[in-house]
Amino acid sequence: SYSLNSAAVPAEKGGVIIFYVTGAGAISPLPSPEGSLSPANPLPTLSAVPSVTIGGDAASVLSATAVPGALGGLVQLNVTVPTSVRAGK
């Protein structure tokens, strides 16, 4: 639903959540020239997909891409919340 999650509005087990991160590693292809905005086509992806855990449980990373139109270095991770995670973790 693209809503913000909180203790009052938790992400659902099996649902997809989005993280925006920096410092995730190398992307390919690199935006040219360096320091320019990330393109939508071709969409740069992380060279190595990071591992993500939620409440100590492994989460599935569906995609790890640059954010189109954002400065290089901003990465969007689409992650599935494990169905095994305990509430409040």
Short mmCIF file of N, CA, C and O in Angstrom, two decimals:
data_model
loop_
_atom_site.label_atom_id
_atom_site.label_comp_id
_atom_site.label_asym_id
_atom_site.label_seq_id
_atom_site.Cartn_x
_atom_site.Cartn_y
_atom_site.Cartn_z
N SER A 1 0.82 -1.20 0.00
CA SER A 1 0.00 0.00 0.00
C SER A 1 0.87 1.26 0.00
O SER A 1 0.34 2.35 -0.01
N TYR A 2 2.18 1.11 0.07
CA TYR A 2 3.13 2.23 0.12
C TYR A 2 2.92 3.13 1.33
O TYR A 2 3.30 4.29 1.33
N SER A 3 2.30 2.59 2.40
CA SER A 3 2.11 3.38 3.61
C SER A 3 3.32 3.23 4.52
O SER A 3 4.09 2.27 4.41
N LEU A 4 3.50 4.20 5.40
CA LEU A 4 4.58 4.11 6.38
C LEU A 4 4.19 3.10 7.44
O LEU A 4 3.05 3.07 7.89
N ASN A 5 5.14 2.28 7.83
CA ASN A 5 4.89 1.29 8.87
C ASN A 5 5.36 1.80 10.21
O ASN A 5 6.29 2.59 10.30
N SER A 6 4.68 1.35 11.27
CA SER A 6 5.02 1.72 12.64
C SER A 6 4.48 0.63 13.55
O SER A 6 3.88 -0.34 13.08
N ALA A 7 4.64 0.79 14.85
CA ALA A 7 4.08 -0.18 15.79
C ALA A 7 2.56 -0.24 15.64
O ALA A 7 1.96 -1.30 15.79
N ALA A 8 1.95 0.89 15.33
CA ALA A 8 0.49 0.93 15.17
C ALA A 8 0.04 0.41 13.81
O ALA A 8 -1.09 -0.05 13.65
N VAL A 9 0.93 0.47 12.81
CA VAL A 9 0.62 0.02 11.45
C VAL A 9 1.78 -0.87 10.97
O VAL A 9 2.61 -0.44 10.17
N PRO A 10 1.84 -2.11 11.49
CA PRO A 10 2.98 -2.97 11.13
C PRO A 10 2.87 -3.52 9.71
O PRO A 10 1.78 -3.62 9.15
N ALA A 11 4.01 -3.88 9.15
CA ALA A 11 4.03 -4.56 7.86
C ALA A 11 3.46 -5.96 8.06
O ALA A 11 3.66 -6.59 9.10
N GLU A 12 2.74 -6.46 7.06
CA GLU A 12 2.13 -7.78 7.16
C GLU A 12 3.15 -8.86 6.84
O GLU A 12 4.01 -8.69 5.97
N LYS A 13 3.04 -10.00 7.51
CA LYS A 13 3.85 -11.16 7.18
C LYS A 13 3.58 -11.54 5.73
O LYS A 13 2.42 -11.57 5.31
N GLY A 14 4.62 -11.77 4.98
CA GLY A 14 4.47 -12.11 3.57
C GLY A 14 4.29 -10.89 2.67
O GLY A 14 4.29 -11.02 1.45
N GLY A 15 4.15 -9.70 3.27
CA GLY A 15 4.01 -8.47 2.50
C GLY A 15 5.37 -7.96 2.04
O GLY A 15 6.42 -8.41 2.49
N VAL A 16 5.34 -7.02 1.12
CA VAL A 16 6.57 -6.44 0.60
C VAL A 16 6.78 -5.06 1.22
O VAL A 16 5.85 -4.25 1.28
N ILE A 17 8.00 -4.84 1.71
CA ILE A 17 8.36 -3.52 2.24
C ILE A 17 9.52 -2.98 1.42
O ILE A 17 10.24 -3.72 0.76
N ILE A 18 9.66 -1.66 1.45
CA ILE A 18 10.69 -0.98 0.66
C ILE A 18 11.64 -0.28 1.60
O ILE A 18 11.21 0.45 2.50
N PHE A 19 12.93 -0.52 1.39
CA PHE A 19 13.99 0.17 2.11
C PHE A 19 14.73 1.06 1.12
O PHE A 19 15.01 0.63 -0.01
N TYR A 20 15.09 2.26 1.54
CA TYR A 20 15.98 3.12 0.76
C TYR A 20 17.28 3.19 1.54
O TYR A 20 17.28 3.55 2.71
N VAL A 21 18.39 2.81 0.88
CA VAL A 21 19.67 2.72 1.56
C VAL A 21 20.77 3.36 0.72
O VAL A 21 20.62 3.56 -0.48
N THR A 22 21.86 3.68 1.38
CA THR A 22 23.07 4.14 0.69
C THR A 22 24.22 3.24 1.13
O THR A 22 24.13 2.55 2.13
N GLY A 23 25.29 3.27 0.38
CA GLY A 23 26.46 2.48 0.73
C GLY A 23 26.26 1.00 0.53
O GLY A 23 26.88 0.18 1.20
N ALA A 24 25.39 0.62 -0.42
CA ALA A 24 25.07 -0.79 -0.63
C ALA A 24 26.06 -1.51 -1.53
O ALA A 24 25.98 -2.72 -1.67
N GLY A 25 26.97 -0.79 -2.15
CA GLY A 25 27.96 -1.43 -3.01
C GLY A 25 27.85 -0.98 -4.45
O GLY A 25 27.12 -0.04 -4.79
N ALA A 26 28.57 -1.69 -5.30
CA ALA A 26 28.67 -1.33 -6.72
C ALA A 26 27.35 -1.59 -7.46
O ALA A 26 26.65 -2.55 -7.16
N ILE A 27 27.05 -0.69 -8.40
CA ILE A 27 25.90 -0.87 -9.27
C ILE A 27 26.37 -0.98 -10.71
O ILE A 27 27.47 -0.52 -11.05
N SER A 28 25.53 -1.57 -11.54
CA SER A 28 25.87 -1.71 -12.95
C SER A 28 24.60 -1.60 -13.77
O SER A 28 23.59 -2.21 -13.41
N PRO A 29 24.59 -0.86 -14.86
CA PRO A 29 25.67 0.01 -15.34
C PRO A 29 25.76 1.28 -14.50
O PRO A 29 24.77 1.73 -13.93
N LEU A 30 26.94 1.85 -14.46
CA LEU A 30 27.15 3.11 -13.75
C LEU A 30 26.51 4.26 -14.52
O LEU A 30 26.61 4.30 -15.75
N PRO A 31 25.84 5.19 -13.81
CA PRO A 31 25.33 6.38 -14.50
C PRO A 31 26.51 7.16 -15.09
O PRO A 31 27.58 7.20 -14.51
N SER A 32 26.30 7.72 -16.26
CA SER A 32 27.37 8.46 -16.91
C SER A 32 26.87 9.86 -17.24
O SER A 32 25.77 9.99 -17.78
N PRO A 33 27.54 10.91 -16.92
CA PRO A 33 28.81 10.93 -16.20
C PRO A 33 28.60 10.64 -14.72
O PRO A 33 27.49 10.75 -14.21
N GLU A 34 29.69 10.26 -14.05
CA GLU A 34 29.62 9.96 -12.62
C GLU A 34 29.05 11.16 -11.87
O GLU A 34 29.36 12.30 -12.16
N GLY A 35 28.15 10.89 -10.91
CA GLY A 35 27.51 11.97 -10.15
C GLY A 35 26.21 12.42 -10.75
O GLY A 35 25.53 13.29 -10.22
N SER A 36 25.81 11.85 -11.89
CA SER A 36 24.55 12.24 -12.52
C SER A 36 23.39 11.45 -11.90
O SER A 36 23.59 10.55 -11.10
N LEU A 37 22.18 11.79 -12.30
CA LEU A 37 20.99 11.11 -11.79
C LEU A 37 20.90 9.70 -12.39
O LEU A 37 21.28 9.49 -13.54
N SER A 38 20.38 8.77 -11.61
CA SER A 38 20.24 7.39 -12.09
C SER A 38 19.15 7.32 -13.14
O SER A 38 18.06 7.87 -12.96
N PRO A 39 19.41 6.63 -14.24
CA PRO A 39 18.42 6.51 -15.31
C PRO A 39 17.37 5.44 -14.99
O PRO A 39 17.59 4.56 -14.17
N ALA A 40 16.24 5.52 -15.66
CA ALA A 40 15.21 4.49 -15.53
C ALA A 40 15.46 3.35 -16.52
O ALA A 40 15.05 2.22 -16.28
N ASN A 41 16.17 3.68 -17.61
CA ASN A 41 16.42 2.67 -18.62
C ASN A 41 17.81 2.88 -19.21
O ASN A 41 18.03 3.93 -19.82
N PRO A 42 18.76 1.97 -19.03
CA PRO A 42 18.61 0.75 -18.24
C PRO A 42 18.70 1.07 -16.75
O PRO A 42 19.46 1.94 -16.33
N LEU A 43 17.90 0.38 -15.96
CA LEU A 43 17.87 0.58 -14.52
C LEU A 43 19.08 -0.09 -13.88
O LEU A 43 19.24 -1.31 -13.98
N PRO A 44 19.98 0.70 -13.25
CA PRO A 44 21.14 0.09 -12.61
C PRO A 44 20.74 -0.82 -11.44
O PRO A 44 19.82 -0.50 -10.68
N THR A 45 21.41 -1.94 -11.32
CA THR A 45 21.15 -2.89 -10.24
C THR A 45 22.43 -3.11 -9.44
O THR A 45 23.54 -2.89 -9.93
N LEU A 46 22.26 -3.55 -8.20
CA LEU A 46 23.42 -3.86 -7.38
C LEU A 46 24.15 -5.06 -7.97
O LEU A 46 23.52 -6.03 -8.42
N SER A 47 25.46 -5.01 -7.95
CA SER A 47 26.26 -6.12 -8.46
C SER A 47 26.12 -7.36 -7.58
O SER A 47 26.17 -8.49 -8.06
N ALA A 48 25.94 -7.17 -6.28
CA ALA A 48 25.73 -8.27 -5.34
C ALA A 48 24.50 -7.95 -4.50
O ALA A 48 24.43 -6.88 -3.89
N VAL A 49 23.53 -8.84 -4.48
CA VAL A 49 22.30 -8.61 -3.72
C VAL A 49 22.60 -8.81 -2.23
O VAL A 49 23.16 -9.83 -1.84
N PRO A 50 22.25 -7.82 -1.40
CA PRO A 50 22.53 -7.95 0.03
C PRO A 50 21.60 -8.95 0.71
O PRO A 50 20.52 -9.24 0.20
N SER A 51 22.04 -9.45 1.84
CA SER A 51 21.15 -10.29 2.64
C SER A 51 20.42 -9.38 3.63
O SER A 51 20.98 -8.40 4.11
N VAL A 52 19.17 -9.70 3.89
CA VAL A 52 18.34 -8.90 4.80
C VAL A 52 17.70 -9.85 5.80
O VAL A 52 17.20 -10.91 5.42
N THR A 53 17.71 -9.47 7.06
CA THR A 53 16.99 -10.22 8.09
C THR A 53 16.01 -9.30 8.78
O THR A 53 16.27 -8.10 8.95
N ILE A 54 14.89 -9.85 9.17
CA ILE A 54 13.88 -9.11 9.93
C ILE A 54 13.55 -9.94 11.15
O ILE A 54 13.11 -11.09 11.02
N GLY A 55 13.80 -9.40 12.32
CA GLY A 55 13.57 -10.15 13.55
C GLY A 55 14.41 -11.41 13.62
O GLY A 55 14.01 -12.39 14.24
N GLY A 56 15.58 -11.41 12.97
CA GLY A 56 16.46 -12.56 12.96
C GLY A 56 16.13 -13.58 11.89
O GLY A 56 16.86 -14.56 11.72
N ASP A 57 15.05 -13.39 11.15
CA ASP A 57 14.65 -14.32 10.09
C ASP A 57 15.08 -13.78 8.73
O ASP A 57 14.94 -12.58 8.46
N ALA A 58 15.58 -14.65 7.87
CA ALA A 58 16.00 -14.25 6.53
C ALA A 58 14.81 -13.77 5.72
O ALA A 58 13.75 -14.39 5.73
N ALA A 59 14.99 -12.63 5.06
CA ALA A 59 13.95 -12.07 4.20
C ALA A 59 14.39 -12.19 2.75
O ALA A 59 15.59 -12.14 2.46
N SER A 60 13.46 -12.35 1.85
CA SER A 60 13.76 -12.47 0.43
C SER A 60 13.86 -11.08 -0.19
O SER A 60 12.94 -10.27 -0.07
N VAL A 61 15.00 -10.81 -0.85
CA VAL A 61 15.19 -9.54 -1.55
C VAL A 61 14.67 -9.72 -2.97
O VAL A 61 15.23 -10.49 -3.75
N LEU A 62 13.57 -9.04 -3.29
CA LEU A 62 12.96 -9.16 -4.62
C LEU A 62 13.70 -8.34 -5.66
O LEU A 62 13.80 -8.74 -6.82
N SER A 63 14.19 -7.16 -5.26
CA SER A 63 14.97 -6.34 -6.18
C SER A 63 15.87 -5.41 -5.39
O SER A 63 15.58 -5.06 -4.24
N ALA A 64 16.98 -5.05 -6.01
CA ALA A 64 17.96 -4.15 -5.42
C ALA A 64 18.47 -3.27 -6.55
O ALA A 64 19.37 -3.65 -7.29
N THR A 65 17.85 -2.10 -6.70
CA THR A 65 18.15 -1.24 -7.84
C THR A 65 18.39 0.20 -7.41
O THR A 65 17.98 0.62 -6.33
N ALA A 66 19.04 0.93 -8.30
CA ALA A 66 19.16 2.37 -8.10
C ALA A 66 17.76 2.97 -8.19
O ALA A 66 16.84 2.36 -8.75
N VAL A 67 17.60 4.16 -7.64
CA VAL A 67 16.30 4.86 -7.69
C VAL A 67 16.32 5.81 -8.88
O VAL A 67 17.12 6.75 -8.91
N PRO A 68 15.49 5.56 -9.91
CA PRO A 68 15.50 6.41 -11.09
C PRO A 68 15.26 7.88 -10.73
O PRO A 68 14.38 8.20 -9.94
N GLY A 69 16.09 8.75 -11.28
CA GLY A 69 15.95 10.19 -11.05
C GLY A 69 16.61 10.67 -9.77
O GLY A 69 16.61 11.86 -9.50
N ALA A 70 17.17 9.76 -8.97
CA ALA A 70 17.86 10.16 -7.74
C ALA A 70 19.36 10.18 -8.00
O ALA A 70 19.86 9.59 -8.96
N LEU A 71 20.08 10.88 -7.14
CA LEU A 71 21.53 10.89 -7.26
C LEU A 71 22.09 9.49 -7.08
O LEU A 71 21.53 8.69 -6.32
N GLY A 72 23.17 9.20 -7.78
CA GLY A 72 23.81 7.90 -7.67
C GLY A 72 24.11 7.58 -6.21
O GLY A 72 24.43 8.47 -5.42
N GLY A 73 23.98 6.32 -5.86
CA GLY A 73 24.26 5.89 -4.49
C GLY A 73 23.02 5.57 -3.70
O GLY A 73 23.09 4.87 -2.69
N LEU A 74 21.84 6.07 -4.13
CA LEU A 74 20.59 5.75 -3.44
C LEU A 74 20.03 4.48 -4.06
O LEU A 74 19.84 4.39 -5.27
N VAL A 75 19.79 3.47 -3.22
CA VAL A 75 19.34 2.16 -3.67
C VAL A 75 18.01 1.82 -3.02
O VAL A 75 17.79 2.12 -1.84
N GLN A 76 17.12 1.22 -3.79
CA GLN A 76 15.83 0.75 -3.29
C GLN A 76 15.87 -0.77 -3.20
O GLN A 76 16.17 -1.45 -4.18
N LEU A 77 15.57 -1.29 -2.00
CA LEU A 77 15.45 -2.73 -1.79
C LEU A 77 13.98 -3.06 -1.58
O LEU A 77 13.34 -2.49 -0.69
N ASN A 78 13.44 -3.94 -2.40
CA ASN A 78 12.09 -4.46 -2.20
C ASN A 78 12.25 -5.82 -1.54
O ASN A 78 12.88 -6.71 -2.11
N VAL A 79 11.69 -5.96 -0.33
CA VAL A 79 11.95 -7.12 0.51
C VAL A 79 10.63 -7.71 1.00
O VAL A 79 9.73 -6.98 1.41
N THR A 80 10.53 -9.05 0.97
CA THR A 80 9.35 -9.73 1.49
C THR A 80 9.54 -10.00 2.97
O THR A 80 10.57 -10.57 3.38
N VAL A 81 8.56 -9.62 3.78
CA VAL A 81 8.60 -9.89 5.22
C VAL A 81 8.41 -11.39 5.42
O VAL A 81 7.45 -11.97 4.90
N PRO A 82 9.33 -12.06 6.14
CA PRO A 82 9.19 -13.50 6.35
C PRO A 82 7.88 -13.83 7.07
O PRO A 82 7.46 -13.12 7.98
N THR A 83 7.25 -14.91 6.66
CA THR A 83 6.00 -15.33 7.33
C THR A 83 6.30 -15.90 8.70
O THR A 83 5.41 -16.01 9.53
N SER A 84 7.57 -16.23 8.97
CA SER A 84 7.95 -16.81 10.25
C SER A 84 8.28 -15.77 11.32
O SER A 84 8.45 -16.12 12.49
N VAL A 85 8.33 -14.49 10.94
CA VAL A 85 8.73 -13.46 11.90
C VAL A 85 7.66 -13.28 12.97
O VAL A 85 6.46 -13.37 12.70
N ARG A 86 8.12 -13.08 14.20
CA ARG A 86 7.18 -12.87 15.30
C ARG A 86 6.75 -11.41 15.34
O ARG A 86 7.53 -10.52 15.05
N ALA A 87 5.52 -11.19 15.72
CA ALA A 87 5.00 -9.81 15.84
C ALA A 87 5.85 -9.03 16.83
O ALA A 87 6.28 -9.56 17.85
N GLY A 88 6.10 -7.78 16.51
CA GLY A 88 6.86 -6.92 17.40
C GLY A 88 8.36 -7.04 17.26
O GLY A 88 9.09 -6.37 17.93
N LYS A 89 8.83 -7.90 16.38
CA LYS A 89 10.26 -8.05 16.18
C LYS A 89 10.66 -7.09 15.10
O LYS A 89 11.63 -6.92 14.61
#
